[in-house]
Tab-separated table of C-alpha atoms in Angstrom:
chain	number	residue	atom	x	y	z
J	1	MET	CA	32.993	-71.025	-33.349
J	2	THR	CA	35.032	-68.376	-31.749
J	3	ASN	CA	37.688	-68.710	-34.420
J	4	VAL	CA	35.128	-68.411	-37.212
J	5	ARG	CA	33.770	-65.235	-35.649
J	6	LYS	CA	37.231	-63.769	-35.361
J	7	CYS	CA	37.928	-64.523	-39.044
J	8	PHE	CA	34.647	-62.915	-40.073
J	9	LEU	CA	35.483	-59.734	-38.147
J	10	LEU	CA	38.972	-59.608	-39.644
J	11	ALA	CA	37.512	-59.914	-43.168
J	12	LEU	CA	35.101	-57.017	-42.533
J	13	CYS	CA	37.959	-54.850	-41.314
J	14	PHE	CA	40.049	-55.690	-44.391
J	15	LEU	CA	37.176	-54.828	-46.775
J	16	SER	CA	36.594	-51.522	-44.991
J	17	LEU	CA	40.242	-50.635	-45.537
J	18	LEU	CA	40.061	-51.414	-49.321
J	19	MET	CA	36.933	-49.318	-50.034
J	20	PRO	CA	38.765	-45.877	-50.325
J	21	VAL	CA	41.248	-47.385	-52.753
J	22	PHE	CA	38.504	-48.624	-55.109
J	23	SER	CA	36.728	-45.280	-54.926
J	24	HIS	CA	39.912	-43.355	-55.875
J	25	ALA	CA	40.622	-45.698	-58.823
J	26	GLU	CA	37.073	-45.320	-60.145
J	27	ALA	CA	37.261	-41.537	-59.932
J	28	HIS	CA	40.635	-41.481	-61.727
J	29	ILE	CA	39.318	-43.615	-64.572
J	30	THR	CA	36.241	-41.440	-64.928
J	31	LEU	CA	38.362	-38.293	-65.380
J	32	ARG	CA	40.408	-39.809	-68.239
J	33	THR	CA	37.431	-41.218	-70.153
J	34	PRO	CA	36.251	-38.826	-72.981
J	35	SER	CA	32.709	-37.664	-72.840
J	36	LYS	CA	30.234	-39.406	-75.142
J	37	THR	CA	28.108	-36.270	-75.426
J	38	ALA	CA	27.660	-35.122	-79.069
J	39	THR	CA	29.506	-31.940	-80.064
J	40	PRO	CA	27.007	-29.122	-80.616
J	41	SER	CA	26.913	-27.620	-84.112
J	42	PRO	CA	28.567	-24.196	-84.362
J	43	SER	CA	26.440	-21.102	-84.258
J	44	PRO	CA	25.966	-19.073	-87.502
J	45	SER	CA	28.364	-16.371	-86.336
J	46	VAL	CA	31.126	-18.945	-85.867
J	47	SER	CA	30.597	-20.769	-89.158
J	48	ALA	CA	30.968	-17.455	-91.008
J	49	THR	CA	34.449	-16.890	-89.605
J	50	PRO	CA	36.403	-19.001	-92.169
J	51	ALA	CA	34.791	-17.143	-95.093
J	52	VAL	CA	35.713	-13.753	-93.626
J	53	THR	CA	39.294	-14.834	-92.992
J	54	GLU	CA	39.648	-16.085	-96.569
J	55	ALA	CA	38.259	-12.884	-98.043
J	56	LEU	CA	40.834	-10.818	-96.136
J	57	LEU	CA	43.805	-12.652	-97.646
J	58	PRO	CA	45.674	-10.255	-99.967
J	59	THR	CA	45.530	-10.925	-103.683
J	60	GLU	CA	48.968	-10.172	-105.138
J	61	THR	CA	49.262	-8.376	-108.444
J	62	PRO	CA	51.591	-10.103	-110.886
J	63	GLY	CA	54.983	-8.414	-111.013
J	64	THR	CA	57.208	-7.943	-114.010
J	65	SER	CA	58.139	-11.616	-113.859
J	66	GLY	CA	54.633	-12.446	-115.050
J	67	THR	CA	54.089	-14.959	-112.220
J	68	ALA	CA	51.190	-14.328	-109.850
J	69	LEU	CA	51.119	-15.708	-106.348
J	70	PRO	CA	47.921	-17.688	-105.616
J	71	SER	CA	45.157	-15.628	-104.070
J	72	ALA	CA	42.345	-16.756	-101.777
J	73	ALA	CA	40.012	-17.057	-104.760
J	74	MET	CA	42.404	-19.602	-106.309
J	75	THR	CA	42.416	-21.855	-103.194
J	76	PRO	CA	40.032	-24.833	-103.654
J	77	SER	CA	37.194	-25.075	-101.114
J	78	PRO	CA	36.875	-28.286	-99.081
J	79	SER	CA	34.180	-30.736	-100.150
J	80	PRO	CA	30.895	-30.532	-98.202
J	81	SER	CA	31.427	-34.026	-96.839
J	82	ALA	CA	34.833	-33.224	-95.392
J	83	ALA	CA	34.898	-32.837	-91.647
J	84	PRO	CA	36.148	-29.470	-90.408
J	85	SER	CA	39.749	-29.523	-89.191
J	86	PHE	CA	39.125	-26.994	-86.447
J	87	THR	CA	37.163	-26.952	-83.224
J	88	PRO	CA	34.358	-24.377	-83.297
J	89	VAL	CA	35.055	-21.395	-81.093
J	90	PRO	CA	32.282	-20.146	-78.815
J	91	ALA	CA	30.500	-17.116	-80.207
J	92	SER	CA	31.526	-15.020	-77.235
J	93	HIS	CA	35.190	-15.602	-78.086
J	94	VAL	CA	34.692	-14.664	-81.721
J	95	THR	CA	32.993	-11.435	-80.761
J	96	ALA	CA	35.830	-10.524	-78.434
J	97	SER	CA	38.439	-11.271	-81.097
J	98	THR	CA	36.620	-9.247	-83.726
J	99	SER	CA	36.242	-6.273	-81.423
J	100	ILE	CA	40.007	-6.230	-80.868
J	101	GLU	CA	41.085	-6.628	-84.506
J	102	THR	CA	38.478	-4.327	-86.041
J	103	PRO	CA	38.321	-0.961	-84.247
J	104	SER	CA	34.914	0.631	-84.081
J	105	SER	CA	36.298	3.857	-85.549
J	106	SER	CA	38.662	4.310	-88.498
J	107	PRO	CA	42.178	5.511	-87.607
J	108	VAL	CA	42.940	9.118	-88.376
J	109	PRO	CA	45.436	9.224	-91.274
J	110	THR	CA	48.735	10.900	-90.549
J	111	GLU	CA	49.634	13.469	-93.180
J	112	THR	CA	53.222	13.500	-94.370
J	113	PRO	CA	54.433	17.067	-94.756
J	114	ASN	CA	55.660	17.812	-98.254
J	115	PRO	CA	55.216	14.265	-99.628
J	116	VAL	CA	57.066	13.068	-102.714
J	117	PRO	CA	55.074	14.142	-105.778
J	118	THR	CA	53.443	11.301	-107.698
J	119	TYR	CA	54.761	10.891	-111.224
J	120	GLN	CA	52.587	12.703	-113.789
J	121	PRO	CA	53.462	11.496	-117.312
J	122	VAL	CA	51.863	14.463	-119.098
J	123	VAL	CA	53.531	17.176	-117.012
J	124	THR	CA	56.928	18.545	-118.003
J	125	LEU	CA	59.092	21.445	-116.907
J	126	GLU	CA	58.738	24.695	-118.790
J	127	PRO	CA	61.871	26.109	-120.469
J	128	LEU	CA	63.944	28.383	-118.281
J	129	ALA	CA	63.155	32.065	-118.544
J	130	GLU	CA	65.518	33.933	-120.820
J	131	THR	CA	67.801	36.492	-119.189
J	132	ASP	CA	70.187	39.125	-120.510
J	133	GLN	CA	73.040	37.613	-118.519
J	134	HIS	CA	74.510	34.221	-119.445
J	135	PHE	CA	75.824	32.068	-116.623
J	136	ALA	CA	78.324	29.241	-117.093
J	137	LEU	CA	80.746	27.180	-115.025
J	138	PRO	CA	84.408	26.478	-115.848
J	139	ILE	CA	85.205	23.141	-117.480
J	140	ASP	CA	87.292	21.768	-114.642
J	141	PHE	CA	86.724	20.045	-111.327
J	142	SER	CA	85.691	23.113	-109.372
J	143	PRO	CA	82.316	22.813	-107.618
J	144	GLY	CA	79.083	24.350	-108.744
J	145	ILE	CA	77.591	27.468	-107.199
J	146	PRO	CA	75.869	26.604	-103.912
J	147	PRO	CA	72.089	26.283	-104.344
J	148	ARG	CA	70.118	29.207	-102.959
J	149	THR	CA	67.926	28.471	-99.949
J	150	GLU	CA	65.016	30.331	-101.519
J	151	GLY	CA	65.401	28.206	-104.654
J	152	TYR	CA	63.860	25.169	-102.969
J	153	ARG	CA	60.176	25.237	-103.819
J	154	THR	CA	59.567	21.976	-101.963
J	155	ASP	CA	61.632	19.118	-100.600
J	156	TYR	CA	61.680	17.720	-104.143
J	157	GLU	CA	62.000	20.758	-106.398
J	158	TYR	CA	64.608	23.459	-106.944
J	159	GLU	CA	64.673	26.407	-109.324
J	160	ASP	CA	66.846	29.429	-110.006
J	161	PRO	CA	67.509	31.292	-113.292
J	162	THR	CA	70.028	28.631	-114.409
J	163	ILE	CA	68.489	25.308	-113.363
J	164	HIS	CA	65.136	23.713	-112.625
J	165	VAL	CA	64.927	20.266	-110.992
J	166	ARG	CA	61.781	18.355	-110.103
J	167	ILE	CA	61.686	14.854	-108.618
J	168	GLU	CA	58.713	12.486	-108.654
J	169	ARG	CA	58.092	8.937	-107.542
J	170	GLY	CA	55.725	6.344	-108.978
J	171	ARG	CA	54.864	2.661	-108.943
J	172	GLU	CA	54.142	0.501	-111.959
J	173	ASN	CA	53.691	-3.292	-112.068
J	174	ASP	CA	54.721	-3.469	-108.401
J	175	CYS	CA	57.985	-1.648	-109.138
J	176	THR	CA	58.809	1.644	-107.426
J	177	PHE	CA	60.580	4.139	-109.660
J	178	TRP	CA	61.928	7.687	-109.465
J	179	ILE	CA	62.075	10.225	-112.265
J	180	CYS	CA	63.996	13.475	-111.954
J	181	GLU	CA	63.564	16.039	-114.708
J	182	VAL	CA	66.254	18.697	-115.157
J	183	ARG	CA	66.579	21.810	-117.298
J	184	ILE	CA	69.815	23.797	-117.319
J	185	ALA	CA	70.852	27.081	-118.911
J	186	ASP	CA	74.346	25.990	-119.958
J	187	ALA	CA	75.926	22.631	-120.770
J	188	SER	CA	78.708	23.276	-118.242
J	189	GLN	CA	76.182	22.611	-115.488
J	190	LEU	CA	76.142	18.886	-116.345
J	191	ARG	CA	79.294	17.770	-114.560
J	192	SER	CA	81.183	14.797	-113.112
J	193	ALA	CA	83.169	14.414	-109.900
J	194	SER	CA	85.118	11.647	-108.177
J	195	ALA	CA	85.905	10.556	-104.659
J	196	ASP	CA	89.615	11.377	-104.949
J	197	GLY	CA	90.506	12.139	-108.551
J	198	PHE	CA	90.060	10.026	-111.664
J	199	GLU	CA	93.558	8.614	-111.270
J	200	SER	CA	92.455	6.979	-108.005
J	201	ASN	CA	90.279	3.995	-107.142
J	202	MET	CA	89.150	5.492	-103.837
J	203	VAL	CA	85.448	5.237	-102.962
J	204	MET	CA	83.253	7.154	-100.510
J	205	PRO	CA	79.554	7.849	-99.880
J	206	GLY	CA	77.952	9.470	-102.901
J	207	THR	CA	76.234	11.982	-100.649
J	208	ALA	CA	79.647	13.212	-99.456
J	209	ILE	CA	80.849	13.783	-103.011
J	210	ALA	CA	77.607	15.559	-103.927
J	211	LYS	CA	77.863	17.860	-100.919
J	212	ARG	CA	81.490	18.722	-101.674
J	213	VAL	CA	80.661	19.915	-105.203
J	214	ASN	CA	77.420	21.750	-104.320
J	215	ALA	CA	75.287	19.451	-106.482
J	216	VAL	CA	71.647	20.407	-106.883
J	217	VAL	CA	70.953	16.806	-107.881
J	218	ALA	CA	73.418	13.938	-108.319
J	219	ILE	CA	73.459	10.258	-109.289
J	220	ASP	CA	76.011	7.472	-109.234
J	221	GLY	CA	78.329	7.321	-112.262
J	222	ASP	CA	79.983	4.392	-114.036
J	223	TYR	CA	82.424	3.258	-111.310
J	224	PHE	CA	85.192	4.159	-113.729
J	225	CYS	CA	87.931	2.278	-111.864
J	226	TYR	CA	86.449	-1.171	-111.517
J	227	THR	CA	87.375	-2.669	-114.922
J	228	GLY	CA	90.709	-1.010	-115.674
J	229	ARG	CA	89.552	-0.297	-119.209
J	230	GLY	CA	87.176	1.904	-121.166
J	231	TYR	CA	87.099	5.470	-122.406
J	232	ILE	CA	87.348	7.674	-119.326
J	233	LEU	CA	87.149	11.366	-120.175
J	234	ARG	CA	85.929	13.714	-117.454
J	235	GLN	CA	85.492	17.471	-117.443
J	236	GLY	CA	87.538	17.687	-120.645
J	237	PHE	CA	90.470	15.553	-119.381
J	238	LEU	CA	91.215	12.131	-120.898
J	239	TYR	CA	92.319	9.532	-118.339
J	240	LEU	CA	92.002	6.237	-120.184
J	241	ASP	CA	91.517	5.089	-123.767
J	242	LYS	CA	91.345	1.325	-123.639
J	243	THR	CA	88.179	0.092	-125.303
J	244	THR	CA	87.975	-3.475	-126.557
J	245	GLY	CA	84.634	-3.674	-128.366
J	246	GLY	CA	82.654	-5.010	-125.417
J	247	ARG	CA	80.611	-2.020	-124.284
J	248	ASP	CA	78.717	1.021	-125.489
J	249	VAL	CA	80.216	4.423	-124.601
J	250	LEU	CA	78.269	7.608	-123.870
J	251	LEU	CA	79.855	10.858	-125.070
J	252	ILE	CA	78.510	14.236	-123.901
J	253	ASP	CA	79.671	17.196	-125.946
J	254	GLU	CA	80.202	20.860	-125.110
J	255	ASP	CA	76.568	21.611	-125.992
J	256	GLY	CA	75.331	18.991	-123.564
J	257	ASP	CA	74.183	16.622	-126.314
J	258	PHE	CA	74.445	12.820	-126.004
J	259	HIS	CA	76.212	10.581	-128.532
J	260	ILE	CA	76.613	6.793	-128.433
J	261	VAL	CA	79.494	4.687	-129.707
J	262	ARG	CA	78.191	1.132	-129.789
J	263	LYS	CA	80.552	-1.679	-128.828
J	264	ALA	CA	83.384	0.821	-128.923
J	265	LYS	CA	86.650	-0.596	-130.222
J	266	ARG	CA	90.080	0.878	-129.668
J	267	ASN	CA	90.522	4.376	-131.131
J	268	GLU	CA	86.821	4.617	-132.064
J	269	CYS	CA	86.071	7.200	-129.385
J	270	LYS	CA	87.256	10.705	-130.241
J	271	ASP	CA	87.600	13.831	-128.157
J	272	THR	CA	85.462	15.726	-130.676
J	273	ILE	CA	82.353	14.730	-132.567
J	274	ASN	CA	80.782	16.783	-135.349
J	275	GLY	CA	83.242	19.523	-134.462
J	276	LYS	CA	82.068	19.653	-130.829
J	277	LYS	CA	84.471	18.946	-127.980
J	278	ILE	CA	83.610	16.024	-125.720
J	279	ILE	CA	83.433	17.089	-122.081
J	280	ASN	CA	82.479	13.803	-120.405
J	281	ALA	CA	82.497	10.159	-121.529
J	282	PHE	CA	81.124	7.164	-119.626
J	283	PHE	CA	81.958	3.500	-119.966
J	284	PHE	CA	79.195	1.279	-118.580
J	285	GLY	CA	76.119	0.836	-120.758
J	286	PRO	CA	74.481	-0.488	-122.656
J	287	VAL	CA	72.572	2.180	-124.545
J	288	LEU	CA	68.914	1.726	-123.624
J	289	VAL	CA	67.355	4.115	-126.129
J	290	GLU	CA	69.001	5.966	-129.043
J	291	ASN	CA	67.148	8.561	-131.128
J	292	GLY	CA	63.924	7.315	-129.565
J	293	VAL	CA	64.566	3.738	-130.732
J	294	LEU	CA	64.941	0.871	-128.269
J	295	GLY	CA	68.434	-0.577	-127.955
J	296	THR	CA	69.114	-3.963	-129.512
J	297	GLU	CA	71.673	-5.613	-127.226
J	298	PHE	CA	70.975	-6.267	-123.545
J	299	ARG	CA	72.926	-9.468	-122.841
J	300	TYR	CA	75.798	-7.701	-121.140
J	301	THR	CA	78.297	-9.489	-118.936
J	302	ASP	CA	78.396	-8.249	-115.306
J	303	MET	CA	75.083	-6.371	-115.773
J	304	ALA	CA	72.710	-8.979	-114.257
J	305	TYR	CA	70.775	-8.286	-117.444
J	306	ASP	CA	68.206	-11.047	-116.866
J	307	LEU	CA	67.670	-10.443	-113.139
J	308	PHE	CA	65.092	-8.167	-111.548
J	309	SER	CA	67.396	-5.522	-110.162
J	310	GLN	CA	67.759	-1.910	-109.109
J	311	ARG	CA	68.899	0.229	-112.068
J	312	MET	CA	69.918	3.780	-113.004
J	313	ALA	CA	69.854	5.668	-116.305
J	314	ILE	CA	70.663	9.172	-117.482
J	315	ALA	CA	68.677	10.397	-120.488
J	316	GLN	CA	68.399	13.405	-122.768
J	317	ILE	CA	64.928	14.459	-123.877
J	318	GLY	CA	65.745	17.768	-125.553
J	319	LYS	CA	68.160	20.670	-125.736
J	320	LEU	CA	69.704	21.073	-122.252
J	321	HIS	CA	66.772	18.987	-121.010
J	322	TYR	CA	67.348	15.676	-119.203
J	323	LYS	CA	65.786	12.927	-117.160
J	324	ILE	CA	67.243	10.721	-114.455
J	325	ILE	CA	65.362	7.425	-114.189
J	326	CYS	CA	65.865	4.700	-111.610
J	327	CYS	CA	63.934	1.753	-110.215
J	328	GLU	CA	64.175	0.331	-106.720
J	329	SER	CA	65.441	-2.973	-105.363
J	330	PRO	CA	63.360	-6.169	-105.349
J	331	LYS	CA	64.630	-6.822	-101.816
J	332	ARG	CA	62.553	-4.053	-100.255
J	333	GLY	CA	59.005	-4.170	-101.573
J	334	SER	CA	59.716	-3.478	-105.236
J	335	THR	CA	60.101	-5.925	-108.107
J	336	GLY	CA	63.060	-4.261	-109.803
J	337	MET	CA	63.474	-4.670	-113.573
J	338	THR	CA	65.483	-6.704	-116.020
J	339	LEU	CA	67.741	-4.659	-118.286
J	340	LYS	CA	65.370	-4.921	-121.256
J	341	GLN	CA	62.337	-4.024	-119.132
J	342	PHE	CA	64.230	-0.999	-117.875
J	343	ALA	CA	65.036	0.035	-121.451
J	344	LEU	CA	61.366	-0.253	-122.435
J	345	PHE	CA	60.402	1.745	-119.359
J	346	CYS	CA	62.804	4.557	-120.281
J	347	GLN	CA	61.525	4.600	-123.853
J	348	GLU	CA	57.938	4.923	-122.607
J	349	LYS	CA	58.952	8.007	-120.623
J	350	GLY	CA	59.660	9.909	-123.838
J	351	VAL	CA	63.451	10.044	-123.807
J	352	HIS	CA	65.579	10.708	-126.881
J	353	THR	CA	68.705	8.883	-125.697
J	354	ALA	CA	69.072	6.876	-122.476
J	355	TYR	CA	72.215	5.227	-121.140
J	356	ASN	CA	72.516	2.610	-118.394
J	357	LEU	CA	74.793	3.414	-115.441
J	358	ASP	CA	75.991	1.492	-112.396
J	359	GLY	CA	73.072	-0.151	-110.580
J	360	GLY	CA	72.364	-2.571	-107.773
J	361	ASP	CA	73.408	-1.248	-104.372
J	362	SER	CA	75.255	1.626	-106.096
J	363	THR	CA	71.985	3.117	-107.390
J	364	MET	CA	71.456	6.498	-105.790
J	365	LEU	CA	69.471	9.642	-106.469
J	366	ILE	CA	70.788	12.476	-104.290
J	367	PHE	CA	68.964	15.739	-103.598
J	368	ARG	CA	69.755	18.248	-100.862
J	369	ASP	CA	72.751	16.050	-99.983
J	370	GLU	CA	70.467	13.128	-99.092
J	371	LYS	CA	69.827	9.858	-100.884
J	372	LEU	CA	66.139	9.624	-101.810
J	373	ASN	CA	65.726	6.144	-103.284
J	374	ASP	CA	65.896	2.820	-101.467
J	375	VAL	CA	66.626	4.524	-98.160
J	376	ASP	CA	66.218	1.307	-96.117
J	377	ASN	CA	69.050	-0.442	-97.945
J	378	PRO	CA	71.657	-1.466	-95.343
J	379	HIS	CA	74.139	-2.345	-98.112
J	380	THR	CA	74.364	0.925	-100.057
J	381	ARG	CA	77.840	1.003	-101.575
J	382	ASP	CA	80.437	3.688	-101.405
J	383	ILE	CA	81.135	4.813	-104.967
J	384	ALA	CA	84.002	6.242	-106.993
J	385	ASP	CA	82.186	8.955	-108.948
J	386	ILE	CA	78.988	10.877	-109.535
J	387	ILE	CA	77.260	12.723	-112.355
J	388	TYR	CA	75.620	15.905	-111.144
J	389	PHE	CA	73.774	19.039	-112.184
J	390	ALA	CA	74.864	22.308	-110.581
J	391	SER	CA	73.610	25.848	-110.373
J	392	ALA	CA	75.571	28.543	-112.154
J	393	TYR	CA	73.551	31.457	-110.797
J	394	GLN	CA	75.516	34.294	-109.209
J	395	PRO	CA	73.273	37.311	-108.758
J	396	GLU	CA	74.792	40.738	-109.100
J	397	LYS	CA	75.769	42.277	-105.807
């Protein structure tokens, strides 16, 4: 009997020792078991959140490629029977998020001093005022007369008795473009310059060349040295006559008028045309517009003719009256243009003759010794030459 009693007491002690272990195991299992309580339906303010988010998605305008990115309106809505793929957020959290993302008061816009004028297609520069004194520059590689400080009307316009320049920027079909209109008093003010002479293949920043020659406005030229051929005549001096029928040539005569030799073959380019001496000739092309008529050949080798690219053109619109037209790169928020699109664009801007120049990362419009277009481009090239317009005004002392 004594032994039985001892065994009973030992059993009770053993059970008392096991009780905390069972309690801990039960509690651990309870924590890992998901709750069977039904999920409450979201409040009206929460269920409206997906619709608001969808409405705020930007709808992209088709670019010149003609392909539109899908907008929110084009995204199919889920079927009513489909279970939502998100967990409803408490209304208090939505309110807090909305108050952070949507300020109660509109931000005060920051005004940019002297902003770039927006392109106005119906506005054009008036002819220069006639004067008793005629100003001209020598036909050589000497620089132009330094622009007068008081000649700058704004950061994008210059005028003195011999030259008027106005620069505007616009955006069309998601492509940013620049148009510079120029009137000069004498054809000698349309000039060319190189980095280190037209016998050299040296390159340097276009802004440095423009500053050296006192350019009022300048653009990149035809990178005369990169092919080793062409008709290279600058400031009245012939450097190369090696055309092979592959490219159009632009001739500019002593009156400042443009002439095109299409697919120029050897000996087709002359140093005079219609009795007028040729001052500058450029070998890049193609011709974009001639006598107001769209060019016919745009499949040019090495021109990325079918790619949306940054491009530059020089155009004549009248007697001693010109336009510089360029579009910006598709890599920095602009679509760029194919060569044919660019030609159509130039034609729409009312030009008489327009000629394609070096483009891509060489494209540059320079005013006040600064590049205006595509300023965020980290790959802007050094170039071999520029075309520029200079002042010839020297007031009497």
